[in-house]
Short mmCIF file of C-alpha atoms in Angstrom, two decimals:
data_model
loop_
_atom_site.label_atom_id
_atom_site.label_comp_id
_atom_site.label_asym_id
_atom_site.label_seq_id
_atom_site.Cartn_x
_atom_site.Cartn_y
_atom_site.Cartn_z
CA MET A 1 -5.18 17.04 22.30
CA ARG A 2 -4.37 13.92 24.60
CA LEU A 3 -2.52 11.19 22.74
CA LEU A 4 -3.34 8.45 24.76
CA PRO A 5 -7.00 7.77 25.39
CA SER A 6 -8.04 6.88 29.26
CA LEU A 7 -8.56 3.81 30.34
CA THR A 8 -12.18 2.23 30.83
CA SER A 9 -12.62 -1.01 32.34
CA ALA A 10 -13.35 -2.62 28.71
CA THR A 11 -10.02 -2.07 27.62
CA ALA A 12 -8.38 -1.88 31.37
CA ASP A 13 -7.59 -5.64 31.60
CA GLU A 14 -6.83 -7.44 28.86
CA PRO A 15 -4.46 -9.30 29.63
CA ASP A 16 -2.93 -10.49 26.34
CA ALA A 17 -3.05 -6.01 25.66
CA ILE A 18 0.31 -5.41 24.60
CA ARG A 19 2.93 -8.95 24.24
CA MET A 20 6.12 -8.66 22.37
CA ALA A 21 8.36 -11.94 22.26
CA GLY A 22 6.00 -13.80 24.65
CA ARG A 23 5.61 -11.42 27.59
CA ALA A 24 2.70 -8.82 28.40
CA LEU A 25 0.58 -6.80 29.97
CA THR A 26 -2.73 -5.12 30.31
CA ARG A 27 -3.01 -2.04 29.47
CA ALA A 28 -3.31 -1.05 33.08
CA HIS A 29 -0.20 -2.75 34.64
CA LEU A 30 1.07 -0.81 30.99
CA PHE A 31 0.19 3.06 32.32
CA ASP A 32 1.26 1.75 35.61
CA ALA A 33 4.67 0.88 34.66
CA ALA A 34 4.54 4.08 33.03
CA HIS A 35 3.59 6.66 36.13
CA ALA A 36 6.36 4.60 37.97
CA VAL A 37 9.43 6.11 34.98
CA ALA A 38 7.55 9.09 34.91
CA ALA A 39 7.72 9.79 38.19
CA ARG A 40 11.85 9.55 38.04
CA ILE A 41 11.94 11.60 34.58
CA THR A 42 9.84 15.13 34.70
CA GLY A 43 10.90 18.12 34.86
CA ALA A 44 13.81 16.41 32.36
CA GLU A 45 13.88 17.84 28.44
CA ALA A 46 14.47 15.36 26.50
CA VAL A 47 15.10 11.46 27.85
CA ALA A 48 16.73 8.94 25.32
CA VAL A 49 15.20 5.34 25.53
CA HIS A 50 17.22 2.04 24.68
CA ALA A 51 14.87 0.84 22.17
CA ALA A 52 14.91 -2.75 22.20
CA PRO A 53 11.90 -4.64 20.88
CA GLY A 54 10.25 -5.29 24.47
CA LEU A 55 7.77 -3.88 26.85
CA GLU A 56 10.53 -2.00 28.85
CA THR A 57 10.44 -0.19 25.34
CA VAL A 58 6.65 0.16 24.94
CA VAL A 59 6.64 1.90 28.96
CA ALA A 60 9.35 4.00 28.08
CA VAL A 61 7.78 5.44 25.85
CA VAL A 62 4.40 5.96 27.91
CA ALA A 63 6.25 7.31 30.24
CA GLY A 64 7.93 10.30 28.13
CA LEU A 65 4.97 10.95 26.86
CA LEU A 66 2.84 10.63 30.70
CA ALA A 67 5.17 13.18 32.03
CA ALA A 68 5.46 15.53 28.48
CA VAL A 69 9.91 14.54 28.33
CA PRO A 70 10.32 13.83 24.57
CA VAL A 71 11.56 10.85 23.74
CA VAL A 72 14.95 10.15 21.72
CA PRO A 73 14.62 6.36 20.46
CA VAL A 74 17.56 4.95 20.20
CA PRO A 75 18.55 2.05 18.06
CA PRO A 76 19.76 -1.22 19.88
CA ASP A 77 22.94 -1.79 17.35
CA CYS A 78 23.68 1.95 17.10
CA GLY A 79 27.60 2.63 17.09
CA PRO A 80 29.34 4.73 19.46
CA ALA A 81 30.07 7.83 17.07
CA GLU A 82 25.88 7.64 15.83
CA ARG A 83 25.03 7.33 19.97
CA ASP A 84 27.00 9.80 21.40
CA HIS A 85 25.47 12.49 18.21
CA VAL A 86 22.02 11.58 19.00
CA LEU A 87 22.59 12.13 22.80
CA ARG A 88 24.40 15.58 22.50
CA ASP A 89 21.93 17.33 19.66
CA SER A 90 18.38 15.75 21.37
CA ARG A 91 20.67 17.20 24.47
CA SER A 92 19.74 14.50 26.48
CA ALA A 93 19.21 14.58 30.22
CA LEU A 94 18.72 10.65 30.75
CA LEU A 95 18.56 7.49 29.51
CA LEU A 96 16.10 4.89 30.27
CA ALA A 97 17.17 0.65 29.42
CA ALA A 98 16.12 -2.32 30.08
CA ASP A 99 19.88 -3.17 31.14
CA ALA A 100 21.46 -0.85 33.12
CA ASP A 101 24.72 -2.21 31.49
CA LEU A 102 24.40 -1.99 28.45
CA TRP A 103 26.16 1.63 28.83
CA PRO A 104 28.82 2.18 30.19
CA ASP A 105 30.01 4.67 28.71
CA CYS A 106 27.12 6.84 27.63
CA GLY A 107 27.30 9.47 29.47
CA LEU A 108 24.15 9.87 30.60
CA GLU A 109 22.38 8.22 33.83
CA VAL A 110 20.99 5.38 33.01
CA VAL A 111 17.57 5.05 34.02
CA PRO A 112 16.02 1.01 34.17
CA VAL A 113 12.55 0.54 32.79
CA ASP A 114 10.39 -2.36 34.84
CA ALA A 115 7.65 -3.82 33.08
CA ALA A 116 6.68 -5.28 36.17
CA ALA A 117 7.69 -1.60 38.17
CA ARG A 118 4.19 -0.09 39.79
CA ALA A 119 3.82 3.49 40.50
CA PRO A 120 4.99 4.78 43.94
CA GLY A 121 0.73 5.34 45.19
CA HIS A 122 -0.82 8.79 43.19
CA VAL A 123 1.57 10.82 41.34
CA SER A 124 0.24 14.03 38.80
CA PHE A 125 1.86 15.28 35.77
CA PRO A 126 1.65 18.45 34.15
CA GLU A 127 -1.14 18.32 31.14
CA PRO A 128 1.64 18.01 27.54
CA SER A 129 1.03 20.64 24.18
CA PRO A 130 -0.08 18.98 21.90
CA ASP A 131 2.47 21.62 19.79
CA SER A 132 4.95 21.37 22.33
CA PRO A 133 8.18 17.50 21.33
CA ALA A 134 6.67 14.13 21.96
CA LEU A 135 9.19 12.63 20.24
CA ILE A 136 12.93 13.51 18.09
CA LEU A 137 13.59 10.95 15.56
CA TYR A 138 16.10 11.18 13.85
CA THR A 139 16.52 10.23 10.03
CA SER A 140 19.09 8.61 9.02
CA GLY A 141 20.57 10.02 5.70
CA THR A 142 23.06 9.30 3.58
CA THR A 143 25.55 11.38 3.83
CA GLY A 144 26.45 13.59 6.83
CA ALA A 145 24.87 13.43 10.37
CA PRO A 146 22.01 11.97 11.51
CA LYS A 147 19.19 15.35 12.36
CA GLY A 148 16.64 15.13 14.57
CA VAL A 149 13.11 15.67 13.94
CA PRO A 150 10.70 16.91 16.23
CA ILE A 151 7.23 15.04 16.45
CA THR A 152 5.05 16.72 17.75
CA ALA A 153 1.92 15.35 19.80
CA ARG A 154 -1.22 16.94 17.87
CA ALA A 155 1.00 15.36 14.43
CA ILE A 156 1.16 11.99 16.50
CA ALA A 157 -2.81 12.02 16.74
CA ALA A 158 -4.37 13.87 13.25
CA ASP A 159 -2.26 10.72 11.58
CA LEU A 160 -3.18 7.74 13.95
CA ASP A 161 -6.63 8.70 13.23
CA ALA A 162 -6.49 9.69 9.84
CA LEU A 163 -4.99 6.28 9.80
CA ALA A 164 -7.47 4.58 11.55
CA ASP A 165 -10.48 5.97 9.23
CA ALA A 166 -8.16 4.65 5.98
CA TRP A 167 -7.37 0.75 7.71
CA GLN A 168 -10.58 0.41 9.80
CA TRP A 169 -9.04 0.18 12.00
CA THR A 170 -10.48 -0.34 15.09
CA ALA A 171 -10.81 -1.90 19.70
CA GLU A 172 -12.09 -4.58 18.14
CA ASP A 173 -8.23 -4.93 15.85
CA THR A 174 -5.26 -7.41 16.36
CA LEU A 175 -2.20 -5.53 15.50
CA VAL A 176 0.14 -8.58 14.04
CA HIS A 177 4.17 -6.67 13.20
CA GLY A 178 7.63 -7.10 14.70
CA LEU A 179 9.90 -4.16 12.75
CA PRO A 180 11.96 -2.33 14.98
CA LEU A 181 11.03 0.34 17.79
CA PHE A 182 13.08 3.31 17.06
CA HIS A 183 11.07 4.59 13.25
CA VAL A 184 7.79 6.61 12.69
CA HIS A 185 6.52 2.55 10.98
CA GLY A 186 7.33 0.27 14.42
CA LEU A 187 6.51 3.22 16.90
CA VAL A 188 4.37 5.25 15.89
CA LEU A 189 2.77 3.09 14.20
CA GLY A 190 2.58 -0.16 15.24
CA VAL A 191 2.20 1.25 18.99
CA LEU A 192 1.39 4.45 19.16
CA GLY A 193 -1.54 3.66 17.28
CA ALA A 194 -2.48 0.51 19.50
CA LEU A 195 -2.61 2.11 22.23
CA ARG A 196 -4.45 5.16 21.17
CA THR A 197 -6.60 2.92 18.46
CA GLY A 198 -7.76 0.44 21.39
CA SER A 199 -6.70 -2.65 19.93
CA ARG A 200 -4.61 -5.20 20.59
CA LEU A 201 -0.47 -5.33 19.80
CA VAL A 202 1.19 -8.77 18.51
CA HIS A 203 5.22 -8.32 18.04
CA THR A 204 6.63 -11.07 17.63
CA GLY A 205 10.56 -9.83 18.84
CA ARG A 206 11.42 -10.00 15.31
CA PRO A 207 8.82 -9.96 11.25
CA ASN A 208 9.21 -13.55 10.72
CA PRO A 209 6.33 -15.26 9.03
CA ALA A 210 6.53 -17.78 11.33
CA GLY A 211 5.43 -15.37 13.51
CA TYR A 212 3.28 -14.04 11.49
CA ALA A 213 1.30 -17.12 11.22
CA ALA A 214 1.48 -18.02 14.55
CA ALA A 215 -0.42 -14.15 15.59
CA ALA A 216 -2.79 -15.58 12.51
CA SER A 217 -3.62 -19.07 14.15
CA ASN A 218 -4.51 -17.38 18.18
CA GLU A 219 -7.73 -18.24 19.23
CA SER A 220 -8.18 -15.71 21.56
CA ALA A 221 -6.79 -12.78 19.54
CA PRO A 222 -6.65 -14.02 16.10
CA GLY A 223 -4.38 -11.13 14.51
CA THR A 224 -7.25 -8.84 11.76
CA LEU A 225 -4.26 -6.21 11.06
CA TYR A 226 -0.26 -6.68 9.98
CA PHE A 227 2.02 -4.64 9.26
CA GLY A 228 6.03 -5.19 7.73
CA VAL A 229 8.12 -3.43 5.02
CA PRO A 230 8.70 -5.69 1.06
CA THR A 231 11.63 -7.65 2.73
CA VAL A 232 9.25 -9.24 5.13
CA TRP A 233 6.52 -9.86 2.77
CA ALA A 234 8.72 -10.96 0.09
CA ARG A 235 10.60 -14.32 3.15
CA THR A 236 6.86 -14.34 3.65
CA CYS A 237 6.05 -15.75 0.10
CA ALA A 238 8.50 -17.63 0.02
CA GLU A 239 7.19 -19.64 3.18
CA PRO A 240 3.64 -20.81 1.49
CA ALA A 241 2.63 -22.23 4.76
CA ALA A 242 2.97 -18.86 6.15
CA ALA A 243 1.59 -16.93 4.26
CA ARG A 244 -1.76 -18.46 3.55
CA ALA A 245 -2.66 -18.95 7.85
CA LEU A 246 -2.55 -15.19 6.61
CA ALA A 247 -5.96 -15.40 5.09
CA SER A 248 -7.83 -14.69 7.64
CA ALA A 249 -6.50 -11.34 8.44
CA ARG A 250 -8.57 -8.42 8.12
CA LEU A 251 -5.71 -6.66 6.14
CA LEU A 252 -1.79 -6.89 5.05
CA VAL A 253 -0.47 -3.58 4.83
CA SER A 254 3.54 -2.72 3.96
CA GLY A 255 5.12 0.68 3.79
CA SER A 256 8.89 1.69 4.02
CA ALA A 257 9.88 0.70 0.60
CA ALA A 258 7.85 0.58 -2.79
CA LEU A 259 6.63 -3.96 -2.42
CA PRO A 260 8.02 -4.73 -5.66
CA ALA A 261 5.21 -5.61 -8.31
CA PRO A 262 5.34 -9.72 -8.09
CA VAL A 263 5.36 -10.14 -4.35
CA PHE A 264 2.09 -7.79 -4.45
CA ALA A 265 0.68 -10.98 -6.29
CA GLU A 266 2.42 -13.82 -4.34
CA LEU A 267 1.19 -11.76 -1.83
CA GLU A 268 -2.02 -11.93 -3.56
CA ALA A 269 -2.04 -14.96 -4.67
CA LEU A 270 -1.24 -16.75 -1.35
CA THR A 271 -3.25 -14.77 1.08
CA GLY A 272 -6.32 -14.13 -1.37
CA HIS A 273 -5.99 -10.27 -0.07
CA ARG A 274 -4.21 -7.00 -1.98
CA ALA A 275 -2.40 -5.22 0.17
CA VAL A 276 -2.53 -2.02 0.86
CA GLU A 277 0.68 0.60 0.25
CA ARG A 278 1.21 3.73 1.50
CA TYR A 279 3.71 6.23 1.95
CA GLY A 280 5.07 9.06 3.91
CA MET A 281 8.57 10.05 6.01
CA THR A 282 9.79 10.87 9.15
CA GLU A 283 8.86 14.66 8.66
CA THR A 284 5.70 13.75 8.07
CA LEU A 285 4.43 10.73 9.12
CA ILE A 286 2.73 8.73 6.55
CA THR A 287 0.81 11.40 4.28
CA LEU A 288 -0.46 8.50 0.99
CA SER A 289 -2.51 5.74 1.47
CA THR A 290 -5.18 2.94 0.17
CA ARG A 291 -7.99 2.28 1.65
CA ALA A 292 -9.90 -0.49 2.97
CA ASP A 293 -12.58 -0.69 1.51
CA ASP A 294 -10.66 -0.03 -2.08
CA ALA A 295 -11.08 -3.22 -3.82
CA GLY A 296 -8.71 -2.29 -6.41
CA ARG A 297 -5.58 -1.61 -5.00
CA GLN A 298 -3.29 -1.61 -7.62
CA PRO A 299 0.67 -2.78 -7.48
CA GLY A 300 2.64 -0.04 -7.06
CA THR A 301 0.48 3.04 -6.03
CA VAL A 302 0.11 4.78 -2.66
CA GLY A 303 -3.52 5.77 -3.00
CA ARG A 304 -4.00 9.93 -2.06
CA ALA A 305 -3.89 11.70 0.42
CA VAL A 306 -5.06 10.90 4.35
CA THR A 307 -6.78 13.29 5.70
CA GLY A 308 -5.29 16.97 6.88
CA VAL A 309 -3.16 16.84 4.64
CA THR A 310 -2.14 17.58 0.66
CA THR A 311 0.07 16.76 -1.91
CA ARG A 312 1.48 18.86 -5.23
CA LEU A 313 3.92 17.63 -8.45
CA VAL A 314 6.26 20.64 -9.84
CA ALA A 315 8.64 20.41 -11.94
CA GLU A 316 12.03 21.68 -11.14
CA ASP A 317 11.75 25.45 -12.57
CA GLY A 318 9.29 24.96 -9.78
CA SER A 319 5.71 25.08 -11.95
CA PRO A 320 2.77 22.77 -11.52
CA VAL A 321 2.71 19.40 -13.19
CA ALA A 322 0.24 17.52 -15.44
CA HIS A 323 -2.10 14.66 -12.90
CA ASP A 324 -2.35 12.95 -15.97
CA GLY A 325 -0.40 9.07 -14.37
CA LYS A 326 2.52 9.57 -16.62
CA THR A 327 4.25 13.01 -16.17
CA VAL A 328 6.81 12.75 -13.07
CA GLY A 329 7.24 16.25 -10.25
CA GLU A 330 9.02 16.40 -7.08
CA LEU A 331 5.65 15.59 -4.44
CA GLN A 332 5.46 18.62 -1.18
CA VAL A 333 3.72 18.03 1.24
CA ARG A 334 1.56 19.89 3.55
CA GLY A 335 -0.66 19.75 6.75
CA SER A 336 -1.66 18.96 9.82
CA THR A 337 0.61 15.85 10.32
CA VAL A 338 4.05 17.75 8.50
CA PHE A 339 6.09 19.12 11.49
CA SER A 340 7.78 22.54 12.30
CA GLY A 341 12.61 22.50 12.03
CA TYR A 342 14.78 20.95 12.89
CA LEU A 343 16.06 20.32 16.03
CA GLY A 344 18.92 23.24 15.98
CA ARG A 345 19.62 22.93 12.66
CA PRO A 346 17.82 26.00 10.74
CA ASP A 347 19.66 25.88 7.75
CA ALA A 348 18.24 22.80 6.46
CA THR A 349 14.94 23.50 7.69
CA THR A 350 13.94 26.52 5.15
CA ALA A 351 16.27 24.01 2.01
CA SER A 352 13.78 21.17 2.83
CA PHE A 353 9.99 24.45 2.67
CA THR A 354 9.08 25.90 -0.23
CA HIS A 355 8.23 30.18 0.44
CA ASP A 356 4.75 29.19 0.27
CA ASP A 357 5.27 26.16 3.08
CA TRP A 358 4.83 23.75 0.96
CA PHE A 359 8.26 20.34 3.06
CA ARG A 360 9.86 19.06 0.38
CA THR A 361 9.51 15.59 -0.14
CA GLY A 362 12.55 14.95 -2.21
CA ASP A 363 10.79 12.21 -3.89
CA MET A 364 9.19 11.38 -7.63
CA ALA A 365 5.61 10.90 -8.03
CA VAL A 366 3.25 10.77 -10.65
CA ILE A 367 -0.43 10.99 -9.65
CA GLY A 368 -3.19 10.54 -11.35
CA ALA A 369 -6.10 12.51 -13.03
CA ASP A 370 -7.55 10.34 -10.04
CA ASN A 371 -5.16 11.54 -7.24
CA ILE A 372 -3.85 8.32 -7.31
CA HIS A 373 0.28 8.39 -6.80
CA ARG A 374 2.87 6.28 -7.90
CA ILE A 375 5.80 6.94 -5.99
CA VAL A 376 8.62 7.07 -9.06
CA GLY A 377 11.79 7.42 -6.36
CA ARG A 378 13.94 9.84 -4.76
CA ALA A 379 15.04 12.69 -6.43
CA SER A 380 18.70 12.26 -5.77
CA THR A 381 19.28 8.09 -6.31
CA ASP A 382 16.17 7.18 -8.25
CA LEU A 383 15.99 9.56 -10.84
CA ILE A 384 17.60 9.12 -13.88
CA LYS A 385 18.30 11.98 -16.96
CA SER A 386 19.46 9.67 -19.82
CA GLY A 387 19.37 10.90 -23.22
CA GLY A 388 16.71 13.69 -22.03
CA TYR A 389 14.22 11.45 -20.99
CA ARG A 390 13.59 11.02 -17.74
CA ILE A 391 13.27 7.88 -16.22
CA GLY A 392 12.50 6.58 -12.45
CA ALA A 393 14.09 4.33 -11.11
CA GLY A 394 11.41 1.99 -9.08
CA GLU A 395 9.63 1.35 -12.73
CA VAL A 396 12.66 -0.03 -14.78
CA GLU A 397 13.27 -1.84 -11.27
CA ASN A 398 9.87 -3.81 -11.25
CA ALA A 399 10.27 -4.70 -15.16
CA LEU A 400 13.14 -6.29 -13.75
CA LEU A 401 11.64 -8.52 -11.59
CA ALA A 402 9.52 -9.65 -13.51
CA HIS A 403 10.80 -11.86 -14.78
CA PRO A 404 10.65 -15.14 -12.93
CA ALA A 405 14.60 -15.92 -12.70
CA VAL A 406 14.75 -12.45 -10.94
CA ARG A 407 14.91 -11.97 -6.97
CA GLU A 408 15.99 -9.08 -5.68
CA ALA A 409 17.04 -5.72 -8.16
CA ALA A 410 17.81 -1.80 -7.54
CA VAL A 411 18.89 -0.07 -10.26
CA ILE A 412 20.62 3.38 -10.83
CA GLY A 413 21.78 5.95 -13.43
CA VAL A 414 25.40 6.54 -13.25
CA SER A 415 27.62 8.67 -14.94
CA ASP A 416 27.60 9.05 -19.23
CA ASP A 417 29.56 10.82 -21.60
CA ASP A 418 27.20 10.89 -24.22
CA LEU A 419 23.87 9.85 -22.39
CA GLY A 420 24.68 12.37 -19.12
CA GLN A 421 23.60 8.67 -16.93
CA ARG A 422 22.17 5.51 -18.42
CA VAL A 423 20.76 2.49 -16.36
CA ALA A 424 22.44 1.13 -14.79
CA ALA A 425 21.15 -2.37 -12.57
CA PHE A 426 22.01 -4.75 -9.63
CA VAL A 427 19.96 -8.72 -9.66
CA VAL A 428 19.81 -11.41 -7.52
CA ALA A 429 19.45 -13.78 -9.70
CA ASP A 430 19.98 -17.30 -11.99
CA GLY A 431 19.99 -19.41 -14.88
CA VAL A 432 19.86 -15.43 -17.08
CA THR A 433 22.42 -13.57 -18.54
CA GLU A 434 23.04 -9.43 -18.86
CA SER A 435 21.42 -9.11 -22.30
CA ASP A 436 18.39 -11.20 -21.52
CA LEU A 437 17.14 -9.35 -18.81
CA ILE A 438 18.52 -5.55 -21.09
CA ASP A 439 15.91 -7.43 -23.67
CA PHE A 440 13.22 -8.55 -21.61
CA VAL A 441 13.50 -5.04 -19.27
CA ALA A 442 13.10 -3.36 -23.71
CA ARG A 443 10.15 -5.99 -24.34
CA SER A 444 7.95 -4.54 -21.63
CA LEU A 445 9.08 -0.95 -21.72
CA SER A 446 10.04 2.11 -23.67
CA ALA A 447 13.45 0.91 -25.12
CA HIS A 448 15.36 3.63 -23.68
CA LYS A 449 14.68 3.01 -20.29
CA ARG A 450 16.25 -0.80 -20.75
CA PRO A 451 19.77 -0.63 -18.32
CA ARG A 452 22.69 -0.46 -19.89
CA ALA A 453 24.77 -3.18 -17.87
CA VAL A 454 23.70 -4.95 -15.20
CA THR A 455 25.67 -6.60 -12.25
CA PHE A 456 24.71 -10.16 -10.72
CA VAL A 457 25.37 -9.43 -6.75
CA GLU A 458 24.90 -12.17 -3.87
CA GLY A 459 22.50 -9.52 -2.51
CA LEU A 460 21.22 -5.85 -1.76
CA PRO A 461 22.32 -3.96 0.57
CA ARG A 462 20.55 -2.46 3.20
CA ASN A 463 19.36 -0.83 6.36
CA ALA A 464 17.08 -2.08 9.03
CA MET A 465 14.28 -1.36 7.53
CA GLY A 466 14.39 -3.23 3.76
CA LYS A 467 15.43 -0.41 2.15
CA VAL A 468 18.27 -0.71 -0.20
CA ARG A 469 21.55 1.40 0.39
CA LYS A 470 21.86 2.39 -3.23
CA ASP A 471 24.94 5.21 -2.00
CA LEU A 472 25.74 1.94 -1.07
CA LEU A 473 25.90 0.44 -5.21
CA ARG A 474 27.14 3.14 -6.24
CA ARG A 475 30.39 3.07 -4.74
#
C-alpha cells in the first residue's frame, strides 16, 4: 500500500502546496528534496528527525517514507535524558536536522536536511512493506520512560482515508494548523493527511489566532479546514476579530483533549461553526469522530467509530456495559488503525490488550443508543469513585466552566477516609468564592458530583498539546 500518492501534473507545481512559517514548496520540490535525503539514509534501521515546525521536518519525514526507513520524531524542546532514551530505545542510526549544530552531543551522525536540495539523478528505493513501521512515536506517559509506538503505513493510510470520508476532506481543501510535528495530530493528520488527500497545507509555525485568521483571508488559497486543540480554540475565541475571520472556513476540527462546552458554544457564536470533535491515541490513531455532514454535533461528543474500527464498553469485571448514554465503562477498540505492540516492551503490550485482542484505551466513556460516544476521562485520573458513585471528572469540569467567572478548570479525585475519594477542583477564576462554585455545580449536576474543595490557581499546568497535567495537580 502506497501511503503517499504519486505526483500528477495537476498537483506537482502548485507554488504554495506546502507553506510553513512563510516558506513554501511545491510538491515536486518537496519530493525532490526528500529523494536527496532518502538516498543518504537507505538501509538504516531507523532515523530520528528533529521535529521543529519547518519545511525540513516535512522533507525528512517524507524521505524516511520513500526509503522505507522508520522515522522517529524528536520534540525540539526534548531534554537530554528523554532525547537519549528515545534515540537509544528506537535504535536510530542517524539524526536528520536542519541545523547540525543543535545536536553536538547526541551520539549520532547528524545528516543535514536542506529543503532546497535536489536528488542527484534518478534514485530508486525498495518498495516499503505496508506492515513495516513507517513511524515510531513515543508516548508521554506520566510514569516511567516513554514507550515507542510503531505505526505502519497501512494503519496510517486506513485512518487518513477514514477521516477524509468523515470530514469530506479533498484536494480542494487548504488545511491550516500550527500544531507540533511530533504527535499524531500535527504530523500524521496535519502533514501526511494533506499529502495523502492532495490538499494544500498551511502551517502557521505556532497555533495562534492571528495566523489562523491570516490564512482565512489568503486570496489565492483561503483556509477551509482548520485543526486545533482546545487551548487554541479558547485563545481564538478570546480574539473575536480573529475568530470571525474563520466564518469562511468549511470545517473546524478539535482534538487531543476534550473541548469545553463553553468554548464550543462561543466558537459557534463567533464563527457559525459547530466544531468537529474526534478521539484517538498514539496507539490507535483516530478512532472516533463526528462528521462534516452531521449538523447536530453536540459539545462533549466525539461521534461514532470511523470506517475500519469497532468499539466496546466494559465494566471492571469485563462484562458489557449498556449503550444507554449514561453508564460509564472502559472504552476498548480494535481495527485497521490499531498498533500491534510497543517497541521492545512485550510486558506492556500484553497488559494493553485483552485476551480476545481488544486494545484497552484506559479511557472511560459512555455510548448512546445511536452509537454516539462521549469520553468521560482517563480511568487512572478522571474516574472518581466517591461514596459508591462513579463520577467522570470531565462532566464536573464542564459544569464549572459554565460559570461566567471560570476561565479554566480541572477536577481530580483525592483520597477520603469516608467517601473513598472526594471531588477536588482547581480553577482559574475571578470574583467568585469556593462555596459559590460548589453550589453552582450542585444545581446543574447531581449533588454527589459537586466538588468538596475548590483551589484557585493562576494557571493549570499543561503539556505541549494543551492537556492538563493532573499528576502535577495531584502533587
